[in-house]
Amino acid sequence: MPIQKVDKIWMDGRLVDWDDARIHILTHSLHYGSGAFEGIRAYATSNGPGIFRLTDHIDRLFRTCKIFMIDVPYTRDEIIEACKATVRASGLDACYLRPLVYLGYGEMGLNPLPCPVNVSVAAWPWGKYLGEEGAAKGVRVAISSWRRHDPNSMPPAAKGTGMYVNSSLAKIEALKSGYDEAILLNPQGYVSECTGENLFLVRDGAVLTPPFSAGALEGITRDTIMTIAADLGYEVRETNLLRSDLYVAEEGFLTGTAAEVVPIRSIDDREMTHCPGPIALKIQETYNAVVRGEVGQYKNWVELVD
Ligand code: PMP
Protein backbone atom coordinates (compact mmCIF):
# COMPACT_ATOMS: atom_id res chain seq x y z
CA MET A 1 0.00 0.00 0.00
CA PRO A 2 1.48 3.41 -0.94
CA ILE A 3 2.56 5.68 1.90
CA GLN A 4 -0.15 8.19 2.80
CA LYS A 5 1.25 11.71 2.73
CA VAL A 6 0.98 14.19 5.59
CA ASP A 7 2.13 17.85 5.58
CA LYS A 8 5.59 17.81 7.12
CA ILE A 9 8.73 15.77 7.73
CA TRP A 10 11.34 16.74 10.34
CA MET A 11 14.80 17.03 8.78
CA ASP A 12 17.89 18.19 10.65
CA GLY A 13 16.11 20.47 13.05
CA ARG A 14 13.16 21.79 11.07
CA LEU A 15 9.83 20.68 9.69
CA VAL A 16 9.91 20.74 5.89
CA ASP A 17 7.09 20.17 3.43
CA TRP A 18 6.59 16.48 2.67
CA ASP A 19 7.45 16.88 -1.02
CA ASP A 20 10.63 18.82 -0.19
CA ALA A 21 12.05 16.11 2.11
CA ARG A 22 14.75 15.14 -0.42
CA ILE A 23 18.34 13.94 -0.28
CA HIS A 24 21.28 13.98 -2.72
CA ILE A 25 21.81 10.87 -4.86
CA LEU A 26 25.35 10.53 -3.43
CA THR A 27 24.05 10.15 0.13
CA HIS A 28 26.38 7.60 1.77
CA SER A 29 23.66 5.54 3.45
CA LEU A 30 21.86 5.06 0.14
CA HIS A 31 24.94 3.30 -1.25
CA TYR A 32 26.18 1.30 1.75
CA GLY A 33 23.19 0.83 4.07
CA SER A 34 24.99 2.83 6.75
CA GLY A 35 21.94 4.18 8.57
CA ALA A 36 20.14 3.53 11.85
CA PHE A 37 16.41 3.73 12.27
CA GLU A 38 13.39 3.12 14.46
CA GLY A 39 9.77 2.19 13.95
CA ILE A 40 7.43 3.65 16.56
CA ARG A 41 3.66 3.98 16.90
CA ALA A 42 1.55 6.78 18.29
CA TYR A 43 -1.96 5.85 19.39
CA ALA A 44 -5.05 7.93 20.10
CA THR A 45 -5.54 8.14 23.86
CA SER A 46 -8.11 10.02 25.94
CA ASN A 47 -5.42 12.73 26.33
CA GLY A 48 -4.56 13.10 22.65
CA PRO A 49 -1.87 11.19 20.76
CA GLY A 50 0.52 9.17 22.92
CA ILE A 51 3.74 7.67 21.59
CA PHE A 52 4.30 4.16 22.91
CA ARG A 53 7.64 3.70 24.71
CA LEU A 54 9.17 6.59 22.76
CA THR A 55 12.15 6.95 25.10
CA ASP A 56 12.93 3.21 24.86
CA HIS A 57 12.88 3.42 21.05
CA ILE A 58 15.20 6.44 21.03
CA ASP A 59 17.53 4.65 23.46
CA ARG A 60 17.70 1.72 21.02
CA LEU A 61 18.38 4.16 18.16
CA PHE A 62 21.36 5.51 20.10
CA ARG A 63 22.56 1.96 20.86
CA THR A 64 22.46 1.17 17.14
CA CYS A 65 24.45 4.34 16.42
CA LYS A 66 26.99 3.43 19.08
CA ILE A 67 27.54 0.02 17.48
CA PHE A 68 28.07 1.68 14.07
CA MET A 69 30.17 4.53 15.56
CA ILE A 70 27.75 7.17 14.31
CA ASP A 71 27.85 10.38 16.37
CA VAL A 72 24.28 11.64 16.48
CA PRO A 73 24.35 15.44 16.28
CA TYR A 74 21.32 15.75 18.61
CA THR A 75 20.63 14.68 22.17
CA ARG A 76 18.09 11.97 23.02
CA ASP A 77 15.75 14.67 24.33
CA GLU A 78 16.02 16.63 21.09
CA ILE A 79 15.08 13.57 19.04
CA ILE A 80 12.23 12.76 21.41
CA GLU A 81 10.99 16.33 20.94
CA ALA A 82 11.41 16.00 17.15
CA CYS A 83 9.18 12.90 17.22
CA LYS A 84 6.50 14.74 19.17
CA ALA A 85 6.74 17.77 16.87
CA THR A 86 6.35 15.50 13.83
CA VAL A 87 3.21 13.87 15.26
CA ARG A 88 1.82 17.30 16.16
CA ALA A 89 2.50 18.64 12.66
CA SER A 90 0.85 15.60 11.08
CA GLY A 91 -2.46 16.40 12.75
CA LEU A 92 -2.94 12.63 13.21
CA ASP A 93 -4.18 10.97 16.41
CA ALA A 94 -2.51 7.70 15.53
CA CYS A 95 0.41 7.09 13.22
CA TYR A 96 3.64 5.25 12.55
CA LEU A 97 6.87 7.18 13.17
CA ARG A 98 10.17 6.60 11.42
CA PRO A 99 13.24 8.31 12.90
CA LEU A 100 16.29 7.79 10.67
CA VAL A 101 19.93 8.64 11.31
CA TYR A 102 21.84 8.49 8.05
CA LEU A 103 25.22 9.37 6.65
CA GLY A 104 24.74 12.13 4.17
CA TYR A 105 26.37 13.71 1.17
CA GLY A 106 30.02 14.68 1.21
CA GLU A 107 32.27 11.62 1.32
CA MET A 108 32.16 8.29 -0.48
CA GLY A 109 33.92 4.99 0.17
CA LEU A 110 33.74 2.46 2.94
CA ASN A 111 35.12 4.55 5.75
CA PRO A 112 31.94 6.11 7.12
CA LEU A 113 33.63 8.08 9.89
CA PRO A 114 34.18 11.37 7.99
CA CYS A 115 30.60 11.47 6.64
CA PRO A 116 28.11 14.11 7.77
CA VAL A 117 25.35 12.68 9.98
CA ASN A 118 21.77 13.66 9.18
CA VAL A 119 18.59 12.92 11.08
CA SER A 120 14.98 12.82 9.94
CA VAL A 121 11.65 11.86 11.46
CA ALA A 122 8.62 11.06 9.32
CA ALA A 123 5.10 10.17 10.42
CA TRP A 124 2.26 8.72 8.40
CA PRO A 125 -0.89 6.67 8.94
CA TRP A 126 -0.15 2.95 8.76
CA GLY A 127 -2.71 0.23 9.35
CA LYS A 128 -1.95 -3.24 10.64
CA TYR A 129 1.34 -4.34 9.04
CA LEU A 130 0.24 -7.95 8.52
CA GLY A 131 -3.35 -6.97 7.71
CA GLU A 132 -6.60 -6.84 9.67
CA GLU A 133 -7.33 -10.45 8.81
CA GLY A 134 -3.85 -11.56 9.88
CA ALA A 135 -4.26 -9.86 13.26
CA ALA A 136 -7.69 -11.43 13.75
CA LYS A 137 -7.33 -14.90 12.24
CA GLY A 138 -3.59 -15.47 12.26
CA VAL A 139 -0.89 -15.63 9.60
CA ARG A 140 0.73 -18.50 7.70
CA VAL A 141 4.46 -18.54 8.29
CA ALA A 142 7.31 -20.49 6.69
CA ILE A 143 10.89 -21.09 7.77
CA SER A 144 13.17 -19.26 5.39
CA SER A 145 16.05 -20.78 3.49
CA TRP A 146 17.91 -17.56 4.42
CA ARG A 147 19.67 -17.55 7.78
CA ARG A 148 19.64 -14.66 10.27
CA HIS A 149 22.97 -12.80 10.29
CA ASP A 150 25.83 -14.34 12.17
CA PRO A 151 26.43 -11.82 15.00
CA ASN A 152 30.05 -11.53 13.88
CA SER A 153 28.95 -10.54 10.37
CA MET A 154 26.11 -8.15 11.21
CA PRO A 155 25.11 -7.38 14.81
CA PRO A 156 21.44 -8.39 15.27
CA ALA A 157 21.15 -6.00 18.24
CA ALA A 158 21.50 -3.07 15.82
CA LYS A 159 18.54 -1.75 13.87
CA GLY A 160 20.66 -0.69 10.92
CA THR A 161 19.20 0.04 7.50
CA GLY A 162 21.57 -2.30 5.63
CA MET A 163 20.72 -5.21 7.94
CA TYR A 164 17.28 -5.36 6.38
CA VAL A 165 18.47 -6.82 3.09
CA ASN A 166 18.49 -10.11 5.02
CA SER A 167 14.89 -9.59 6.15
CA SER A 168 13.75 -8.55 2.66
CA LEU A 169 15.26 -11.66 1.06
CA ALA A 170 13.34 -13.83 3.52
CA LYS A 171 10.14 -11.81 3.10
CA ILE A 172 10.24 -12.09 -0.70
CA GLU A 173 10.79 -15.83 -0.49
CA ALA A 174 7.85 -16.25 1.92
CA LEU A 175 5.46 -14.13 -0.14
CA LYS A 176 6.44 -15.76 -3.46
CA SER A 177 5.81 -19.17 -1.86
CA GLY A 178 2.33 -18.11 -0.73
CA TYR A 179 3.04 -17.42 2.96
CA ASP A 180 2.53 -14.21 4.92
CA GLU A 181 5.78 -14.09 6.85
CA ALA A 182 9.11 -15.89 7.32
CA ILE A 183 10.94 -17.22 10.35
CA LEU A 184 14.74 -17.05 10.18
CA LEU A 185 16.94 -19.63 11.87
CA ASN A 186 20.36 -18.48 13.01
CA PRO A 187 23.61 -20.01 11.69
CA GLN A 188 23.47 -22.63 14.49
CA GLY A 189 19.97 -23.68 13.45
CA TYR A 190 18.05 -22.12 16.34
CA VAL A 191 15.03 -19.91 15.79
CA SER A 192 15.87 -16.19 15.84
CA GLU A 193 12.82 -14.16 14.79
CA CYS A 194 10.76 -13.09 11.79
CA THR A 195 11.65 -10.48 9.17
CA GLY A 196 10.27 -7.56 11.20
CA GLU A 197 8.82 -9.19 14.32
CA ASN A 198 9.93 -11.22 17.31
CA LEU A 199 8.40 -14.65 17.81
CA PHE A 200 6.65 -16.32 20.74
CA LEU A 201 5.38 -19.87 21.22
CA VAL A 202 3.13 -21.35 23.88
CA ARG A 203 4.09 -24.81 25.11
CA ASP A 204 2.47 -26.51 28.13
CA GLY A 205 0.94 -23.15 29.01
CA ALA A 206 4.34 -21.39 29.19
CA VAL A 207 5.22 -18.44 26.94
CA LEU A 208 8.57 -19.00 25.20
CA THR A 209 10.73 -16.72 23.07
CA PRO A 210 14.31 -16.98 21.73
CA PRO A 211 17.02 -15.06 23.63
CA PHE A 212 18.85 -12.11 22.05
CA SER A 213 21.87 -14.37 21.70
CA ALA A 214 19.89 -16.38 19.12
CA GLY A 215 19.89 -13.33 16.84
CA ALA A 216 16.60 -11.68 17.83
CA LEU A 217 16.35 -7.89 17.76
CA GLU A 218 15.86 -6.33 21.20
CA GLY A 219 12.20 -5.79 20.39
CA ILE A 220 10.34 -3.27 22.48
CA THR A 221 7.06 -5.07 21.84
CA ARG A 222 8.81 -8.30 22.89
CA ASP A 223 9.77 -6.68 26.19
CA THR A 224 6.25 -5.28 26.59
CA ILE A 225 4.71 -8.70 25.97
CA MET A 226 7.08 -10.48 28.36
CA THR A 227 6.10 -7.99 31.08
CA ILE A 228 2.36 -8.20 30.33
CA ALA A 229 2.41 -12.01 30.12
CA ALA A 230 4.25 -12.37 33.43
CA ASP A 231 1.85 -9.89 35.08
CA LEU A 232 -1.09 -11.91 33.71
CA GLY A 233 0.38 -14.89 35.57
CA TYR A 234 1.90 -16.85 32.70
CA GLU A 235 5.31 -18.44 32.97
CA VAL A 236 7.63 -16.61 30.52
CA ARG A 237 10.95 -18.10 29.42
CA GLU A 238 13.69 -17.01 27.02
CA THR A 239 15.00 -20.22 25.53
CA ASN A 240 16.59 -21.52 22.37
CA LEU A 241 13.97 -23.07 20.08
CA LEU A 242 14.43 -25.69 17.41
CA ARG A 243 12.52 -26.02 14.18
CA SER A 244 10.54 -28.93 15.66
CA ASP A 245 9.50 -26.74 18.64
CA LEU A 246 7.73 -24.52 16.11
CA TYR A 247 5.77 -27.41 14.64
CA VAL A 248 4.41 -28.81 17.91
CA ALA A 249 3.61 -25.59 19.80
CA GLU A 250 0.07 -25.12 21.07
CA GLU A 251 0.04 -21.48 20.03
CA GLY A 252 2.34 -18.98 18.43
CA PHE A 253 2.35 -15.25 17.86
CA LEU A 254 4.53 -12.51 16.40
CA THR A 255 5.21 -9.16 18.02
CA GLY A 256 6.43 -5.86 16.63
CA THR A 257 5.58 -2.19 16.62
CA ALA A 258 4.20 -2.26 13.07
CA ALA A 259 2.56 -5.71 13.31
CA GLU A 260 1.53 -5.42 17.02
CA VAL A 261 0.48 -8.91 18.26
CA VAL A 262 -0.38 -11.33 15.45
CA PRO A 263 -1.35 -14.98 16.03
CA ILE A 264 0.33 -17.68 13.94
CA ARG A 265 -2.03 -20.00 12.10
CA SER A 266 0.55 -22.43 10.71
CA ILE A 267 4.29 -22.90 10.34
CA ASP A 268 5.49 -24.77 7.23
CA ASP A 269 1.86 -25.94 6.81
CA ARG A 270 1.70 -27.51 10.29
CA GLU A 271 -1.38 -25.94 11.89
CA MET A 272 -0.96 -24.60 15.40
CA THR A 273 -3.17 -26.47 17.90
CA HIS A 274 -5.08 -23.22 18.59
CA CYS A 275 -5.30 -20.07 16.46
CA PRO A 276 -5.86 -17.56 17.77
CA GLY A 277 -5.02 -19.41 20.97
CA PRO A 278 -6.46 -18.30 24.31
CA ILE A 279 -3.12 -17.01 25.62
CA ALA A 280 -2.26 -15.13 22.40
CA LEU A 281 -5.73 -13.60 22.40
CA LYS A 282 -5.51 -12.47 26.03
CA ILE A 283 -2.05 -10.97 25.42
CA GLN A 284 -3.20 -9.29 22.19
CA GLU A 285 -6.26 -7.75 23.89
CA THR A 286 -4.16 -6.50 26.79
CA TYR A 287 -1.49 -5.07 24.46
CA ASN A 288 -4.10 -3.21 22.41
CA ALA A 289 -5.41 -1.57 25.60
CA VAL A 290 -1.93 -0.86 27.04
CA VAL A 291 -0.69 1.03 23.96
CA ARG A 292 -3.76 3.29 24.16
CA GLY A 293 -3.04 4.18 27.77
CA GLU A 294 -6.09 2.27 29.02
CA VAL A 295 -4.30 0.14 31.62
CA GLY A 296 -3.26 2.06 34.74
CA GLN A 297 -0.17 0.08 35.66
CA TYR A 298 1.47 0.63 32.25
CA LYS A 299 0.41 4.24 31.65
CA ASN A 300 3.97 5.51 31.99
CA TRP A 301 4.81 3.67 28.74
CA VAL A 302 2.56 6.09 26.84
CA GLU A 303 4.39 9.37 26.25
CA LEU A 304 1.84 12.05 25.46
CA VAL A 305 2.57 14.43 22.61
CA ASP A 306 1.05 17.38 24.51
N1 PMP B 1 12.71 -7.98 14.74
C1 PMP B 1 13.00 -7.23 13.66
C2 PMP B 1 13.96 -7.75 12.67
C3 PMP B 1 12.37 -5.99 13.50
O1 PMP B 1 12.64 -5.24 12.42
C4 PMP B 1 11.44 -5.54 14.45
C5 PMP B 1 10.75 -4.22 14.26
N2 PMP B 1 11.53 -3.17 14.76
C6 PMP B 1 11.18 -6.36 15.56
C7 PMP B 1 11.83 -7.57 15.66
C8 PMP B 1 10.23 -5.92 16.61
O2 PMP B 1 10.77 -4.84 17.34
P1 PMP B 1 9.84 -3.79 18.05
O3 PMP B 1 8.92 -4.57 18.90
O4 PMP B 1 10.77 -2.94 18.85
O5 PMP B 1 9.13 -3.04 17.00
Coordinates of C-alpha atoms and ligand atoms in Angstrom, one line a residue:
M1 CA 0.0 0.0 0.0
P2 CA 1.5 3.4 -0.9
I3 CA 2.6 5.7 1.9
Q4 CA -0.1 8.2 2.8
K5 CA 1.2 11.7 2.7
V6 CA 1.0 14.2 5.6
D7 CA 2.1 17.8 5.6
K8 CA 5.6 17.8 7.1
I9 CA 8.7 15.8 7.7
W10 CA 11.3 16.7 10.3
M11 CA 14.8 17.0 8.8
D12 CA 17.9 18.2 10.6
G13 CA 16.1 20.5 13.0
R14 CA 13.2 21.8 11.1
L15 CA 9.8 20.7 9.7
V16 CA 9.9 20.7 5.9
D17 CA 7.1 20.2 3.4
W18 CA 6.6 16.5 2.7
D19 CA 7.5 16.9 -1.0
D20 CA 10.6 18.8 -0.2
A21 CA 12.0 16.1 2.1
R22 CA 14.7 15.1 -0.4
I23 CA 18.3 13.9 -0.3
H24 CA 21.3 14.0 -2.7
I25 CA 21.8 10.9 -4.9
L26 CA 25.4 10.5 -3.4
T27 CA 24.1 10.1 0.1
H28 CA 26.4 7.6 1.8
S29 CA 23.7 5.5 3.4
L30 CA 21.9 5.1 0.1
H31 CA 24.9 3.3 -1.3
Y32 CA 26.2 1.3 1.7
G33 CA 23.2 0.8 4.1
S34 CA 25.0 2.8 6.7
G35 CA 21.9 4.2 8.6
A36 CA 20.1 3.5 11.8
F37 CA 16.4 3.7 12.3
E38 CA 13.4 3.1 14.5
G39 CA 9.8 2.2 14.0
I40 CA 7.4 3.6 16.6
R41 CA 3.7 4.0 16.9
A42 CA 1.6 6.8 18.3
Y43 CA -2.0 5.9 19.4
A44 CA -5.0 7.9 20.1
T45 CA -5.5 8.1 23.9
S46 CA -8.1 10.0 25.9
N47 CA -5.4 12.7 26.3
G48 CA -4.6 13.1 22.6
P49 CA -1.9 11.2 20.8
G50 CA 0.5 9.2 22.9
I51 CA 3.7 7.7 21.6
F52 CA 4.3 4.2 22.9
R53 CA 7.6 3.7 24.7
L54 CA 9.2 6.6 22.8
T55 CA 12.2 6.9 25.1
D56 CA 12.9 3.2 24.9
H57 CA 12.9 3.4 21.1
I58 CA 15.2 6.4 21.0
D59 CA 17.5 4.6 23.5
R60 CA 17.7 1.7 21.0
L61 CA 18.4 4.2 18.2
F62 CA 21.4 5.5 20.1
R63 CA 22.6 2.0 20.9
T64 CA 22.5 1.2 17.1
C65 CA 24.4 4.3 16.4
K66 CA 27.0 3.4 19.1
I67 CA 27.5 0.0 17.5
F68 CA 28.1 1.7 14.1
M69 CA 30.2 4.5 15.6
I70 CA 27.7 7.2 14.3
D71 CA 27.9 10.4 16.4
V72 CA 24.3 11.6 16.5
P73 CA 24.4 15.4 16.3
Y74 CA 21.3 15.8 18.6
T75 CA 20.6 14.7 22.2
R76 CA 18.1 12.0 23.0
D77 CA 15.8 14.7 24.3
E78 CA 16.0 16.6 21.1
I79 CA 15.1 13.6 19.0
I80 CA 12.2 12.8 21.4
E81 CA 11.0 16.3 20.9
A82 CA 11.4 16.0 17.1
C83 CA 9.2 12.9 17.2
K84 CA 6.5 14.7 19.2
A85 CA 6.7 17.8 16.9
T86 CA 6.3 15.5 13.8
V87 CA 3.2 13.9 15.3
R88 CA 1.8 17.3 16.2
A89 CA 2.5 18.6 12.7
S90 CA 0.8 15.6 11.1
G91 CA -2.5 16.4 12.7
L92 CA -2.9 12.6 13.2
D93 CA -4.2 11.0 16.4
A94 CA -2.5 7.7 15.5
C95 CA 0.4 7.1 13.2
Y96 CA 3.6 5.2 12.5
L97 CA 6.9 7.2 13.2
R98 CA 10.2 6.6 11.4
P99 CA 13.2 8.3 12.9
L100 CA 16.3 7.8 10.7
V101 CA 19.9 8.6 11.3
Y102 CA 21.8 8.5 8.0
L103 CA 25.2 9.4 6.7
G104 CA 24.7 12.1 4.2
Y105 CA 26.4 13.7 1.2
G106 CA 30.0 14.7 1.2
E107 CA 32.3 11.6 1.3
M108 CA 32.2 8.3 -0.5
G109 CA 33.9 5.0 0.2
L110 CA 33.7 2.5 2.9
N111 CA 35.1 4.5 5.7
P112 CA 31.9 6.1 7.1
L113 CA 33.6 8.1 9.9
P114 CA 34.2 11.4 8.0
C115 CA 30.6 11.5 6.6
P116 CA 28.1 14.1 7.8
V117 CA 25.3 12.7 10.0
N118 CA 21.8 13.7 9.2
V119 CA 18.6 12.9 11.1
S120 CA 15.0 12.8 9.9
V121 CA 11.6 11.9 11.5
A122 CA 8.6 11.1 9.3
A123 CA 5.1 10.2 10.4
W124 CA 2.3 8.7 8.4
P125 CA -0.9 6.7 8.9
W126 CA -0.2 3.0 8.8
G127 CA -2.7 0.2 9.3
K128 CA -2.0 -3.2 10.6
Y129 CA 1.3 -4.3 9.0
L130 CA 0.2 -7.9 8.5
G131 CA -3.3 -7.0 7.7
E132 CA -6.6 -6.8 9.7
E133 CA -7.3 -10.5 8.8
G134 CA -3.8 -11.6 9.9
A135 CA -4.3 -9.9 13.3
A136 CA -7.7 -11.4 13.8
K137 CA -7.3 -14.9 12.2
G138 CA -3.6 -15.5 12.3
V139 CA -0.9 -15.6 9.6
R140 CA 0.7 -18.5 7.7
V141 CA 4.5 -18.5 8.3
A142 CA 7.3 -20.5 6.7
I143 CA 10.9 -21.1 7.8
S144 CA 13.2 -19.3 5.4
S145 CA 16.0 -20.8 3.5
W146 CA 17.9 -17.6 4.4
R147 CA 19.7 -17.6 7.8
R148 CA 19.6 -14.7 10.3
H149 CA 23.0 -12.8 10.3
D150 CA 25.8 -14.3 12.2
P151 CA 26.4 -11.8 15.0
N152 CA 30.0 -11.5 13.9
S153 CA 28.9 -10.5 10.4
M154 CA 26.1 -8.2 11.2
P155 CA 25.1 -7.4 14.8
P156 CA 21.4 -8.4 15.3
A157 CA 21.1 -6.0 18.2
A158 CA 21.5 -3.1 15.8
K159 CA 18.5 -1.7 13.9
G160 CA 20.7 -0.7 10.9
T161 CA 19.2 0.0 7.5
G162 CA 21.6 -2.3 5.6
M163 CA 20.7 -5.2 7.9
Y164 CA 17.3 -5.4 6.4
V165 CA 18.5 -6.8 3.1
N166 CA 18.5 -10.1 5.0
S167 CA 14.9 -9.6 6.1
S168 CA 13.7 -8.6 2.7
L169 CA 15.3 -11.7 1.1
A170 CA 13.3 -13.8 3.5
K171 CA 10.1 -11.8 3.1
I172 CA 10.2 -12.1 -0.7
E173 CA 10.8 -15.8 -0.5
A174 CA 7.9 -16.3 1.9
L175 CA 5.5 -14.1 -0.1
K176 CA 6.4 -15.8 -3.5
S177 CA 5.8 -19.2 -1.9
G178 CA 2.3 -18.1 -0.7
Y179 CA 3.0 -17.4 3.0
D180 CA 2.5 -14.2 4.9
E181 CA 5.8 -14.1 6.8
A182 CA 9.1 -15.9 7.3
I183 CA 10.9 -17.2 10.4
L184 CA 14.7 -17.0 10.2
L185 CA 16.9 -19.6 11.9
N186 CA 20.4 -18.5 13.0
P187 CA 23.6 -20.0 11.7
Q188 CA 23.5 -22.6 14.5
G189 CA 20.0 -23.7 13.4
Y190 CA 18.1 -22.1 16.3
V191 CA 15.0 -19.9 15.8
S192 CA 15.9 -16.2 15.8
E193 CA 12.8 -14.2 14.8
C194 CA 10.8 -13.1 11.8
T195 CA 11.7 -10.5 9.2
G196 CA 10.3 -7.6 11.2
E197 CA 8.8 -9.2 14.3
N198 CA 9.9 -11.2 17.3
L199 CA 8.4 -14.7 17.8
F200 CA 6.7 -16.3 20.7
L201 CA 5.4 -19.9 21.2
V202 CA 3.1 -21.4 23.9
R203 CA 4.1 -24.8 25.1
D204 CA 2.5 -26.5 28.1
G205 CA 0.9 -23.2 29.0
A206 CA 4.3 -21.4 29.2
V207 CA 5.2 -18.4 26.9
L208 CA 8.6 -19.0 25.2
T209 CA 10.7 -16.7 23.1
P210 CA 14.3 -17.0 21.7
P211 CA 17.0 -15.1 23.6
F212 CA 18.8 -12.1 22.1
S213 CA 21.9 -14.4 21.7
A214 CA 19.9 -16.4 19.1
G215 CA 19.9 -13.3 16.8
A216 CA 16.6 -11.7 17.8
L217 CA 16.4 -7.9 17.8
E218 CA 15.9 -6.3 21.2
G219 CA 12.2 -5.8 20.4
I220 CA 10.3 -3.3 22.5
T221 CA 7.1 -5.1 21.8
R222 CA 8.8 -8.3 22.9
D223 CA 9.8 -6.7 26.2
T224 CA 6.2 -5.3 26.6
I225 CA 4.7 -8.7 26.0
M226 CA 7.1 -10.5 28.4
T227 CA 6.1 -8.0 31.1
I228 CA 2.4 -8.2 30.3
A229 CA 2.4 -12.0 30.1
A230 CA 4.3 -12.4 33.4
D231 CA 1.9 -9.9 35.1
L232 CA -1.1 -11.9 33.7
G233 CA 0.4 -14.9 35.6
Y234 CA 1.9 -16.9 32.7
E235 CA 5.3 -18.4 33.0
V236 CA 7.6 -16.6 30.5
R237 CA 10.9 -18.1 29.4
E238 CA 13.7 -17.0 27.0
T239 CA 15.0 -20.2 25.5
N240 CA 16.6 -21.5 22.4
L241 CA 14.0 -23.1 20.1
L242 CA 14.4 -25.7 17.4
R243 CA 12.5 -26.0 14.2
S244 CA 10.5 -28.9 15.7
D245 CA 9.5 -26.7 18.6
L246 CA 7.7 -24.5 16.1
Y247 CA 5.8 -27.4 14.6
V248 CA 4.4 -28.8 17.9
A249 CA 3.6 -25.6 19.8
E250 CA 0.1 -25.1 21.1
E251 CA 0.0 -21.5 20.0
G252 CA 2.3 -19.0 18.4
F253 CA 2.4 -15.2 17.9
L254 CA 4.5 -12.5 16.4
T255 CA 5.2 -9.2 18.0
G256 CA 6.4 -5.9 16.6
T257 CA 5.6 -2.2 16.6
A258 CA 4.2 -2.3 13.1
A259 CA 2.6 -5.7 13.3
E260 CA 1.5 -5.4 17.0
V261 CA 0.5 -8.9 18.3
V262 CA -0.4 -11.3 15.5
P263 CA -1.3 -15.0 16.0
I264 CA 0.3 -17.7 13.9
R265 CA -2.0 -20.0 12.1
S266 CA 0.5 -22.4 10.7
I267 CA 4.3 -22.9 10.3
D268 CA 5.5 -24.8 7.2
D269 CA 1.9 -25.9 6.8
R270 CA 1.7 -27.5 10.3
E271 CA -1.4 -25.9 11.9
M272 CA -1.0 -24.6 15.4
T273 CA -3.2 -26.5 17.9
H274 CA -5.1 -23.2 18.6
C275 CA -5.3 -20.1 16.5
P276 CA -5.9 -17.6 17.8
G277 CA -5.0 -19.4 21.0
P278 CA -6.5 -18.3 24.3
I279 CA -3.1 -17.0 25.6
A280 CA -2.3 -15.1 22.4
L281 CA -5.7 -13.6 22.4
K282 CA -5.5 -12.5 26.0
I283 CA -2.1 -11.0 25.4
Q284 CA -3.2 -9.3 22.2
E285 CA -6.3 -7.7 23.9
T286 CA -4.2 -6.5 26.8
Y287 CA -1.5 -5.1 24.5
N288 CA -4.1 -3.2 22.4
A289 CA -5.4 -1.6 25.6
V290 CA -1.9 -0.9 27.0
V291 CA -0.7 1.0 24.0
R292 CA -3.8 3.3 24.2
G293 CA -3.0 4.2 27.8
E294 CA -6.1 2.3 29.0
V295 CA -4.3 0.1 31.6
G296 CA -3.3 2.1 34.7
Q297 CA -0.2 0.1 35.7
Y298 CA 1.5 0.6 32.3
K299 CA 0.4 4.2 31.7
N300 CA 4.0 5.5 32.0
W301 CA 4.8 3.7 28.7
V302 CA 2.6 6.1 26.8
E303 CA 4.4 9.4 26.3
L304 CA 1.8 12.1 25.5
V305 CA 2.6 14.4 22.6
D306 CA 1.0 17.4 24.5
Ligands
PMP1 N1 12.7 -8.0 14.7 C1 13.0 -7.2 13.7 C2 14.0 -7.7 12.7 C3 12.4 -6.0 13.5 O1 12.6 -5.2 12.4 C4 11.4 -5.5 14.4 C5 10.8 -4.2 14.3 N2 11.5 -3.2 14.8 C6 11.2 -6.4 15.6 C7 11.8 -7.6 15.7 C8 10.2 -5.9 16.6 O2 10.8 -4.8 17.3 P1 9.8 -3.8 18.0 O3 8.9 -4.6 18.9 O4 10.8 -2.9 18.9 O5 9.1 -3.0 17.0

